[in-house]
Short mmCIF file of C-alpha atoms in Angstrom, two decimals:
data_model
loop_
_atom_site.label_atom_id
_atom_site.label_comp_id
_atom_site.label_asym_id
_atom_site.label_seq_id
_atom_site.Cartn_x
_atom_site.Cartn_y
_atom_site.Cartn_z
CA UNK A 1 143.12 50.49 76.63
CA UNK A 2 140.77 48.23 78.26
CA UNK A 3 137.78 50.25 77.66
CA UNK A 4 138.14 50.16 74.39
CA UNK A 5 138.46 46.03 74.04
CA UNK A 6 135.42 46.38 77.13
CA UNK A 7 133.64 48.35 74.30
CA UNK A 8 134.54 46.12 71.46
CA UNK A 9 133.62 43.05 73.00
CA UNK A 10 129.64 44.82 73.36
CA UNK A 11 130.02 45.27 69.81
CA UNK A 12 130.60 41.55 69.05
CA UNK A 13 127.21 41.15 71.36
CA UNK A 14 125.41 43.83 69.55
CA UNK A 15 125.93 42.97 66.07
CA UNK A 16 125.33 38.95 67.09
CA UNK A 17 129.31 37.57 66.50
CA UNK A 18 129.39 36.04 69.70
CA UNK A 19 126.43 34.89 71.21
CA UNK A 20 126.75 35.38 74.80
CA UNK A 21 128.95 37.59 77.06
CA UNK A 22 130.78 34.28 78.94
CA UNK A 23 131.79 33.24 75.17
CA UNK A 24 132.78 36.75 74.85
CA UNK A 25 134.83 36.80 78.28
CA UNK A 26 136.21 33.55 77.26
CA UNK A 27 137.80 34.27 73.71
CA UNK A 28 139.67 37.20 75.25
CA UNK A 29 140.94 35.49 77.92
CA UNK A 30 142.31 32.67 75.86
CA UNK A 31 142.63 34.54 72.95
CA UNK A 32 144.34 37.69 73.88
CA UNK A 33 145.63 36.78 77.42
CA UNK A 34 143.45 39.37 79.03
CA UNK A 35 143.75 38.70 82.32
CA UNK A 36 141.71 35.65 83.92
CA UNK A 37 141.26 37.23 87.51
CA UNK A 38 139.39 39.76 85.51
CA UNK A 39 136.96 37.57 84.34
CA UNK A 40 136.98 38.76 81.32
CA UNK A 41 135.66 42.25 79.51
CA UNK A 42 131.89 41.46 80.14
CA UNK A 43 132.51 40.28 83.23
CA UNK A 44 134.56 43.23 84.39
CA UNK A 45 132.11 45.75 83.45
CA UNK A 46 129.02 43.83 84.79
CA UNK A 47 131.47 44.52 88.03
CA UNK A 48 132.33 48.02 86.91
CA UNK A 49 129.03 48.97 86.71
CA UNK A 50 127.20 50.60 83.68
CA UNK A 51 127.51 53.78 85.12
CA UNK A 52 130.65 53.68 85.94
CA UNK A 53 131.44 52.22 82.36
CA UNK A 54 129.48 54.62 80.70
CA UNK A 55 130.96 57.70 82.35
CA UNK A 56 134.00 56.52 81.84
CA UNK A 57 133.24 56.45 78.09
CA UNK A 58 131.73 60.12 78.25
CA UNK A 59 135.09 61.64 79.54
CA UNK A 60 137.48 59.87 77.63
CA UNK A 61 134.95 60.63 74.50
CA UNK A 62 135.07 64.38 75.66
CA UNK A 63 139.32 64.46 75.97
CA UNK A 64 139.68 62.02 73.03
CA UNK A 65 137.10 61.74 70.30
CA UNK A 66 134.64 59.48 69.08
CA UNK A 67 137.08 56.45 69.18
CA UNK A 68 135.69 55.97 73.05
CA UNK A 69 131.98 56.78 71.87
CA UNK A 70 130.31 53.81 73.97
CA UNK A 71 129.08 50.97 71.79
CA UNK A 72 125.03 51.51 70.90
CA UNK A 73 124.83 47.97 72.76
CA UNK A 74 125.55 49.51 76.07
CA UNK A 75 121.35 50.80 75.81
CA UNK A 76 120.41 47.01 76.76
CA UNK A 77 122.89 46.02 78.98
CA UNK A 78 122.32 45.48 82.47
CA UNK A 79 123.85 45.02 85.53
#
């Protein structure tokens, strides 16, 4: 479940909803109660690791469908 908000909140970055990732980390911590020693979703993957993140997509995208296809957005991110 939490790579799919981690992928949702890339989306809000892609398509410009949110204009940085520590806005980002912020509204889901307050707004969702996702949890603070986290740091967030943006926060947790810049500690996950791209990667990491990214191969965690493939597999789940593999087992599941394209409801874990990783976010276009993921291209430009860096960690």
């Amino acid at each position: 479940m939490i790579l799919r908000l981690v992928n949702e909140s890339m989306a809000c970055l892609r398509e410009k909803i949110v204009d940085d990732a520590g806005l980002v980390d912020a509204g889901v911590i307050f707004g969702t109660g996702f949890a603070p020693f986290r740091g967030g979703p943006m926060h947790y993957a810049e500690k996950t690791g791209k990667k990491e993140i990214l191969s965690k997509f493939r597999k789940l995208e593999y087992t599941y469908g394209n409801r874990f296809t990783p976010d276009p957005g993921w291209e430009d991110f860096q960690t």
